[in-house]
């Protein structure tokens, strides 16, 4: 690979995708292929049949069951990590050590200290990173962020963030998460990390002031589930629904609610922000043939009205009629490609932001364990 400083002179990026499961083929690979500046030149997955099928589907001739073949290839500029959670950190660190820019699905690591370490390594090598905060790149979300920057809501007072749908309401739907048999009475973090992370990202972005304290709780509503790795129904004491409150410097308040056992369609995102001048509601749910809406109100016109999302927030030819994984991820990878090829300092939604989000999740978990408000940032041991 050429040195990161040379990327500014490049016109195209060669991408290797590690992990070719459902999310990779619905969002990542087609998102990269939508951008004419990007070429997916290699796929890796430990499942040989799966990676071959993905190669055939997307016209990628080079497939392997060893991610190291892509990480060590000098012709590859970007490694996209779409494996199961357990391999995220290993593949990410190997790719950064090899001098690759990295896009990684959340979480990079369950411990925010390790995410900071990955961010530091990338910075030391002049590399760009990005987390799979899909909903940051929805056209409606980006439009709302512009309105907030321009002062439409004034001083943010309160934010409500939800990510919830019915994905695992049915206990027979195979669960990816593995069981922690060491303490069956100890609820495992699940929904707040897998589902809550994207709206926690938006919460920090839109509130715009430092988080100071959190409180909340997790619940296990469906105790027995089919586990994909074993093919058996097992006791799964996991967080499948949760609620948290957050306090911000300056007095702002936020609530976060996530669940994958709440009736509703995908992806199930709604974020509301209320301020001294106005309010915005962004809803990212596939309903009535579209995948997103934005509504606004002001202190002088308090009835919420829907706004048309400007064309500039869409990829070329994109519309709200598209499937949300393809539309939103097209924006994400296009933004990453622009950041890499421009050679400038811009790098939104990077591992540093990922560390902040993971730190927040770790604080939420600490609050649940302690049954009390927890100060933020967490005190280090």
Short mmCIF file of C-alpha atoms in Angstrom, two decimals:
data_model
loop_
_atom_site.label_atom_id
_atom_site.label_comp_id
_atom_site.label_asym_id
_atom_site.label_seq_id
_atom_site.Cartn_x
_atom_site.Cartn_y
_atom_site.Cartn_z
CA UNK A 1 0.00 0.00 0.00
CA UNK A 2 1.10 3.56 -0.59
CA UNK A 3 1.76 5.68 2.49
CA UNK A 4 -1.31 7.46 3.96
CA UNK A 5 0.15 10.84 2.99
CA UNK A 6 0.05 9.74 -0.65
CA UNK A 7 -3.69 9.03 -0.60
CA UNK A 8 -4.46 12.64 -1.52
CA UNK A 9 -3.05 12.02 -4.98
CA UNK A 10 -4.99 8.81 -5.51
CA UNK A 11 -8.21 8.61 -7.47
CA UNK A 12 -9.42 5.16 -6.38
CA UNK A 13 -9.36 2.96 -3.29
CA UNK A 14 -8.94 -0.80 -3.21
CA UNK A 15 -11.05 -2.40 -0.50
CA UNK A 16 -10.87 -5.78 1.22
CA UNK A 17 -14.00 -6.88 3.08
CA UNK A 18 -13.56 -9.29 6.01
CA UNK A 19 -16.81 -11.04 6.81
CA UNK A 20 -19.45 -11.83 4.18
CA UNK A 21 -22.57 -12.48 6.24
CA UNK A 22 -25.99 -10.90 5.85
CA UNK A 23 -25.01 -7.34 6.82
CA UNK A 24 -21.99 -7.35 4.52
CA UNK A 25 -24.03 -8.33 1.47
CA UNK A 26 -26.96 -6.02 2.29
CA UNK A 27 -24.99 -2.85 3.01
CA UNK A 28 -21.18 -2.89 3.00
CA UNK A 29 -20.26 -4.52 -0.30
CA UNK A 30 -23.02 -2.88 -2.41
CA UNK A 31 -22.26 0.44 -0.70
CA UNK A 32 -18.60 0.28 -1.76
CA UNK A 33 -19.52 -0.79 -5.27
CA UNK A 34 -21.92 2.13 -5.64
CA UNK A 35 -19.02 4.59 -5.35
CA UNK A 36 -17.01 4.76 -8.62
CA UNK A 37 -13.88 5.69 -6.64
CA UNK A 38 -13.87 2.35 -4.82
CA UNK A 39 -13.10 -1.22 -5.92
CA UNK A 40 -13.78 -4.25 -3.75
CA UNK A 41 -10.90 -6.53 -4.77
CA UNK A 42 -11.00 -9.19 -2.05
CA UNK A 43 -13.40 -10.93 0.32
CA UNK A 44 -12.60 -13.07 3.36
CA UNK A 45 -14.73 -15.27 5.60
CA UNK A 46 -14.04 -18.41 7.62
CA UNK A 47 -17.10 -19.95 5.94
CA UNK A 48 -15.85 -20.98 2.51
CA UNK A 49 -19.31 -21.43 1.02
CA UNK A 50 -20.45 -18.04 2.29
CA UNK A 51 -17.49 -16.12 0.90
CA UNK A 52 -17.70 -17.89 -2.45
CA UNK A 53 -21.40 -17.03 -2.71
CA UNK A 54 -20.64 -13.38 -1.95
CA UNK A 55 -17.85 -13.35 -4.52
CA UNK A 56 -20.19 -14.74 -7.15
CA UNK A 57 -22.97 -12.30 -6.23
CA UNK A 58 -20.78 -9.20 -6.44
CA UNK A 59 -18.29 -10.24 -9.10
CA UNK A 60 -15.28 -10.37 -6.76
CA UNK A 61 -12.94 -13.10 -7.98
CA UNK A 62 -10.58 -13.13 -5.03
CA UNK A 63 -12.04 -14.92 -2.00
CA UNK A 64 -10.25 -16.49 0.96
CA UNK A 65 -10.94 -18.01 4.37
CA UNK A 66 -7.94 -16.19 5.93
CA UNK A 67 -8.35 -12.46 6.55
CA UNK A 68 -4.57 -12.06 6.82
CA UNK A 69 -4.27 -12.53 3.06
CA UNK A 70 -6.18 -9.26 2.59
CA UNK A 71 -4.55 -7.41 5.49
CA UNK A 72 -1.07 -8.23 4.17
CA UNK A 73 -1.82 -7.34 0.54
CA UNK A 74 0.08 -4.12 -0.36
CA UNK A 75 -2.50 -3.30 -3.05
CA UNK A 76 -5.36 -2.99 -0.56
CA UNK A 77 -5.94 0.45 0.95
CA UNK A 78 -8.96 -0.16 3.19
CA UNK A 79 -10.01 -3.12 5.32
CA UNK A 80 -13.72 -3.31 6.10
CA UNK A 81 -14.41 -5.46 9.18
CA UNK A 82 -17.89 -7.06 9.10
CA UNK A 83 -17.22 -10.21 11.12
CA UNK A 84 -18.94 -11.26 14.32
CA UNK A 85 -18.14 -9.07 17.32
CA UNK A 86 -15.51 -11.44 18.73
CA UNK A 87 -13.13 -10.84 15.81
CA UNK A 88 -13.57 -7.09 15.39
CA UNK A 89 -10.61 -6.04 17.52
CA UNK A 90 -8.17 -8.66 16.26
CA UNK A 91 -8.79 -7.91 12.59
CA UNK A 92 -8.85 -4.15 13.18
CA UNK A 93 -5.53 -4.05 15.01
CA UNK A 94 -3.88 -6.31 12.43
CA UNK A 95 -5.11 -4.05 9.63
CA UNK A 96 -3.92 -0.88 11.34
CA UNK A 97 -0.52 -2.43 12.05
CA UNK A 98 -0.33 -3.25 8.35
CA UNK A 99 -1.00 0.39 7.44
CA UNK A 100 -4.60 0.06 6.26
CA UNK A 101 -7.44 2.49 6.80
CA UNK A 102 -10.20 0.64 8.67
CA UNK A 103 -13.97 0.64 8.69
CA UNK A 104 -15.23 -1.57 11.51
CA UNK A 105 -18.69 -2.56 12.57
CA UNK A 106 -19.54 -1.74 16.18
CA UNK A 107 -18.17 -2.46 18.66
CA UNK A 108 -14.45 -2.31 17.97
CA UNK A 109 -14.09 -3.72 21.48
CA UNK A 110 -16.42 -4.07 24.47
CA UNK A 111 -13.95 -2.08 26.62
CA UNK A 112 -13.59 1.59 25.66
CA UNK A 113 -9.92 1.60 26.75
CA UNK A 114 -9.14 -0.80 23.91
CA UNK A 115 -11.04 1.36 21.41
CA UNK A 116 -8.88 4.30 22.53
CA UNK A 117 -5.83 2.13 21.93
CA UNK A 118 -6.99 1.40 18.38
CA UNK A 119 -7.67 5.10 17.79
CA UNK A 120 -4.19 5.98 19.07
CA UNK A 121 -2.56 3.40 16.80
CA UNK A 122 -4.40 4.78 13.77
CA UNK A 123 -3.41 8.33 14.64
CA UNK A 124 0.25 7.33 15.07
CA UNK A 125 0.25 5.92 11.54
CA UNK A 126 -1.73 8.71 9.90
CA UNK A 127 -4.63 6.37 9.11
CA UNK A 128 -8.34 7.10 8.89
CA UNK A 129 -10.90 5.00 10.76
CA UNK A 130 -14.67 4.78 10.78
CA UNK A 131 -17.27 2.98 12.87
CA UNK A 132 -20.42 1.44 11.41
CA UNK A 133 -22.66 4.16 12.87
CA UNK A 134 -25.08 3.63 10.01
CA UNK A 135 -27.74 6.11 11.08
CA UNK A 136 -25.36 9.08 11.33
CA UNK A 137 -25.28 8.92 7.52
CA UNK A 138 -29.01 8.73 6.83
CA UNK A 139 -29.93 11.78 4.71
CA UNK A 140 -32.56 12.80 7.26
CA UNK A 141 -30.00 12.65 10.10
CA UNK A 142 -27.44 14.69 8.18
CA UNK A 143 -30.07 17.29 7.29
CA UNK A 144 -31.09 17.53 10.95
CA UNK A 145 -27.45 18.00 11.96
CA UNK A 146 -27.16 20.87 9.49
CA UNK A 147 -30.29 22.52 10.91
CA UNK A 148 -28.89 22.18 14.44
CA UNK A 149 -25.55 23.70 13.35
CA UNK A 150 -27.42 26.61 11.79
CA UNK A 151 -29.25 27.30 15.06
CA UNK A 152 -32.73 25.99 14.22
CA UNK A 153 -33.23 24.40 17.66
CA UNK A 154 -31.26 27.06 19.54
CA UNK A 155 -29.78 25.74 22.79
CA UNK A 156 -30.52 22.01 23.04
CA UNK A 157 -32.61 21.21 26.10
CA UNK A 158 -33.74 17.61 25.75
CA UNK A 159 -33.17 14.66 23.42
CA UNK A 160 -35.03 11.35 23.21
CA UNK A 161 -33.40 8.52 21.26
CA UNK A 162 -34.87 5.14 20.41
CA UNK A 163 -33.63 2.15 18.48
CA UNK A 164 -36.07 -0.70 18.74
CA UNK A 165 -37.71 -3.27 16.49
CA UNK A 166 -39.00 -6.85 16.52
CA UNK A 167 -35.88 -8.62 15.25
CA UNK A 168 -35.63 -11.13 18.12
CA UNK A 169 -39.12 -10.96 19.57
CA UNK A 170 -39.54 -14.54 18.34
CA UNK A 171 -37.26 -16.73 20.53
CA UNK A 172 -36.91 -19.20 17.65
CA UNK A 173 -35.05 -16.62 15.56
CA UNK A 174 -31.39 -17.74 15.92
CA UNK A 175 -29.34 -15.40 18.09
CA UNK A 176 -25.76 -14.56 17.17
CA UNK A 177 -24.64 -13.78 20.71
CA UNK A 178 -22.90 -16.56 22.62
CA UNK A 179 -23.98 -17.54 26.11
CA UNK A 180 -21.86 -16.53 29.11
CA UNK A 181 -22.22 -19.62 31.25
CA UNK A 182 -19.91 -18.29 33.99
CA UNK A 183 -22.76 -16.52 35.80
CA UNK A 184 -26.28 -17.17 34.50
CA UNK A 185 -27.71 -14.61 36.95
CA UNK A 186 -25.49 -11.83 35.55
CA UNK A 187 -27.29 -10.06 32.70
CA UNK A 188 -25.06 -9.59 29.64
CA UNK A 189 -24.89 -6.35 27.69
CA UNK A 190 -26.56 -6.84 24.30
CA UNK A 191 -29.18 -4.40 23.03
CA UNK A 192 -27.62 -1.22 24.43
CA UNK A 193 -24.38 -2.05 22.60
CA UNK A 194 -25.68 -3.56 19.37
CA UNK A 195 -28.75 -1.36 19.01
CA UNK A 196 -28.14 1.60 21.31
CA UNK A 197 -24.69 2.57 20.00
CA UNK A 198 -25.88 4.40 16.83
CA UNK A 199 -28.34 6.62 18.72
CA UNK A 200 -25.81 7.23 21.51
CA UNK A 201 -23.52 8.48 18.73
CA UNK A 202 -26.25 10.84 17.50
CA UNK A 203 -27.00 11.92 21.08
CA UNK A 204 -23.42 13.11 21.64
CA UNK A 205 -23.27 14.72 18.19
CA UNK A 206 -26.50 16.71 18.48
CA UNK A 207 -26.33 17.70 22.16
CA UNK A 208 -22.90 19.20 21.56
CA UNK A 209 -21.77 19.43 25.21
CA UNK A 210 -19.90 16.95 27.44
CA UNK A 211 -21.80 14.14 29.12
CA UNK A 212 -21.57 14.34 32.94
CA UNK A 213 -23.61 11.48 34.43
CA UNK A 214 -25.91 8.55 33.56
CA UNK A 215 -28.44 6.26 35.19
CA UNK A 216 -30.51 3.40 33.86
CA UNK A 217 -31.34 -0.26 33.77
CA UNK A 218 -31.34 -3.33 31.51
CA UNK A 219 -33.92 -6.10 31.27
CA UNK A 220 -34.12 -9.67 29.95
CA UNK A 221 -37.66 -10.12 28.65
CA UNK A 222 -37.23 -13.33 26.59
CA UNK A 223 -35.15 -15.72 28.74
CA UNK A 224 -34.82 -18.74 26.43
CA UNK A 225 -33.64 -18.45 22.82
CA UNK A 226 -32.39 -20.43 19.88
CA UNK A 227 -28.61 -19.94 19.67
CA UNK A 228 -27.17 -20.02 16.15
CA UNK A 229 -23.84 -21.58 17.07
CA UNK A 230 -25.39 -24.54 18.94
CA UNK A 231 -28.75 -24.93 17.20
CA UNK A 232 -30.39 -25.34 20.63
CA UNK A 233 -32.77 -23.40 22.83
CA UNK A 234 -30.72 -22.04 25.75
CA UNK A 235 -31.11 -19.77 28.73
CA UNK A 236 -29.85 -16.41 27.47
CA UNK A 237 -29.73 -13.79 30.22
CA UNK A 238 -29.07 -10.89 27.89
CA UNK A 239 -30.14 -7.26 27.78
CA UNK A 240 -32.94 -7.31 25.20
CA UNK A 241 -34.44 -4.02 26.38
CA UNK A 242 -33.11 -1.05 28.34
CA UNK A 243 -33.69 2.60 29.31
CA UNK A 244 -31.15 5.21 30.36
CA UNK A 245 -31.06 8.90 31.28
CA UNK A 246 -28.09 11.17 30.65
CA UNK A 247 -27.13 14.60 32.01
CA UNK A 248 -24.96 17.03 30.06
CA UNK A 249 -22.81 20.00 30.93
CA UNK A 250 -24.99 23.11 30.87
CA UNK A 251 -28.09 21.24 32.04
CA UNK A 252 -29.15 19.30 28.93
CA UNK A 253 -30.98 15.98 29.38
CA UNK A 254 -31.30 12.92 27.17
CA UNK A 255 -33.02 9.57 27.28
CA UNK A 256 -31.95 6.45 25.38
CA UNK A 257 -34.14 3.38 24.89
CA UNK A 258 -33.13 0.31 22.92
CA UNK A 259 -34.67 -3.10 22.39
CA UNK A 260 -34.91 -5.91 19.86
CA UNK A 261 -38.15 -7.32 21.33
CA UNK A 262 -40.40 -4.30 20.74
CA UNK A 263 -43.01 -4.52 18.01
CA UNK A 264 -42.08 -2.39 15.02
CA UNK A 265 -40.34 -2.39 11.66
CA UNK A 266 -36.66 -1.96 10.78
CA UNK A 267 -34.47 -0.18 11.55
CA UNK A 268 -36.61 1.34 14.30
CA UNK A 269 -34.77 4.61 14.87
CA UNK A 270 -36.36 7.78 16.17
CA UNK A 271 -34.46 10.75 17.61
CA UNK A 272 -36.17 13.88 18.90
CA UNK A 273 -34.34 17.02 19.98
CA UNK A 274 -35.98 20.03 21.64
CA UNK A 275 -34.30 23.40 22.18
CA UNK A 276 -34.88 27.03 23.00
CA UNK A 277 -35.93 27.90 19.43
CA UNK A 278 -37.28 24.75 17.83
CA UNK A 279 -37.49 20.97 17.68
CA UNK A 280 -36.66 18.20 15.18
CA UNK A 281 -37.92 14.63 14.88
CA UNK A 282 -36.01 12.21 12.67
CA UNK A 283 -37.64 8.85 12.10
CA UNK A 284 -35.77 6.07 10.29
CA UNK A 285 -38.32 3.31 9.89
CA UNK A 286 -39.47 1.53 6.75
CA UNK A 287 -43.11 2.60 6.57
CA UNK A 288 -45.43 3.38 3.66
CA UNK A 289 -42.70 2.56 1.16
CA UNK A 290 -40.08 5.01 2.45
CA UNK A 291 -37.26 4.61 4.95
CA UNK A 292 -36.96 8.05 6.59
CA UNK A 293 -38.77 11.25 7.50
CA UNK A 294 -37.86 14.50 9.21
CA UNK A 295 -40.33 16.83 10.92
CA UNK A 296 -39.68 20.21 12.51
CA UNK A 297 -41.48 22.74 14.67
CA UNK A 298 -40.50 26.14 16.05
CA UNK A 299 -41.55 28.18 19.06
CA UNK A 300 -43.64 30.36 16.72
CA UNK A 301 -45.18 27.42 14.80
CA UNK A 302 -45.51 24.54 17.24
CA UNK A 303 -47.22 22.03 14.93
CA UNK A 304 -44.69 19.57 13.53
CA UNK A 305 -44.54 19.54 9.74
CA UNK A 306 -42.63 17.18 7.46
CA UNK A 307 -39.72 18.60 5.48
CA UNK A 308 -38.39 17.46 2.14
CA UNK A 309 -34.81 16.23 2.48
CA UNK A 310 -32.54 18.15 0.07
CA UNK A 311 -30.99 16.15 -2.75
CA UNK A 312 -27.47 17.06 -1.62
CA UNK A 313 -27.77 14.63 1.31
CA UNK A 314 -28.32 11.62 -0.96
CA UNK A 315 -25.84 9.61 -3.01
CA UNK A 316 -26.18 10.21 -6.74
CA UNK A 317 -29.55 8.93 -7.84
CA UNK A 318 -30.53 7.97 -4.29
CA UNK A 319 -34.03 8.35 -2.84
CA UNK A 320 -35.94 7.52 0.33
CA UNK A 321 -37.62 4.71 -1.61
CA UNK A 322 -34.43 2.63 -1.45
CA UNK A 323 -33.78 -0.07 1.13
CA UNK A 324 -32.32 1.69 4.14
CA UNK A 325 -29.16 -0.49 4.52
CA UNK A 326 -28.08 0.30 0.96
CA UNK A 327 -28.97 4.00 1.09
CA UNK A 328 -27.46 4.82 4.47
CA UNK A 329 -24.32 2.72 3.97
CA UNK A 330 -23.75 4.22 0.53
CA UNK A 331 -23.43 7.57 2.29
CA UNK A 332 -21.17 6.14 5.00
CA UNK A 333 -18.61 4.59 2.65
CA UNK A 334 -18.72 7.57 0.30
CA UNK A 335 -17.92 9.86 3.22
CA UNK A 336 -15.04 7.59 4.27
CA UNK A 337 -13.64 7.47 0.74
CA UNK A 338 -13.77 11.26 0.52
CA UNK A 339 -11.98 11.62 3.86
CA UNK A 340 -9.21 9.23 2.80
CA UNK A 341 -8.70 10.54 -0.72
CA UNK A 342 -8.79 14.22 0.28
CA UNK A 343 -5.88 13.75 2.67
CA UNK A 344 -7.36 16.37 5.01
CA UNK A 345 -8.07 16.15 8.75
CA UNK A 346 -11.80 15.43 8.40
CA UNK A 347 -12.83 12.08 9.87
CA UNK A 348 -16.30 11.98 11.41
CA UNK A 349 -17.61 8.93 13.23
CA UNK A 350 -14.07 7.62 13.73
CA UNK A 351 -12.62 5.35 16.41
CA UNK A 352 -12.24 8.33 18.75
CA UNK A 353 -15.99 8.86 18.51
CA UNK A 354 -16.41 5.11 18.83
CA UNK A 355 -14.43 5.20 22.08
CA UNK A 356 -16.75 7.92 23.42
CA UNK A 357 -19.81 5.83 22.52
CA UNK A 358 -18.32 2.67 24.06
CA UNK A 359 -17.32 4.62 27.17
CA UNK A 360 -20.94 5.74 27.46
CA UNK A 361 -22.17 2.14 27.11
CA UNK A 362 -19.69 1.04 29.79
CA UNK A 363 -21.03 3.82 32.05
CA UNK A 364 -24.61 2.72 31.38
CA UNK A 365 -23.67 -0.83 32.35
CA UNK A 366 -21.94 0.41 35.52
CA UNK A 367 -25.08 2.32 36.47
CA UNK A 368 -27.20 -0.80 36.05
CA UNK A 369 -24.79 -2.89 38.16
CA UNK A 370 -24.62 -0.26 40.92
CA UNK A 371 -28.31 0.67 40.76
CA UNK A 372 -27.22 4.33 40.96
CA UNK A 373 -26.22 7.46 39.02
CA UNK A 374 -22.68 7.16 37.65
CA UNK A 375 -20.40 10.12 36.90
CA UNK A 376 -18.93 10.48 33.42
CA UNK A 377 -16.17 9.96 32.46
CA UNK A 378 -15.78 6.80 34.50
CA UNK A 379 -13.10 6.81 37.16
CA UNK A 380 -10.17 4.62 36.17
CA UNK A 381 -8.98 1.99 38.65
#
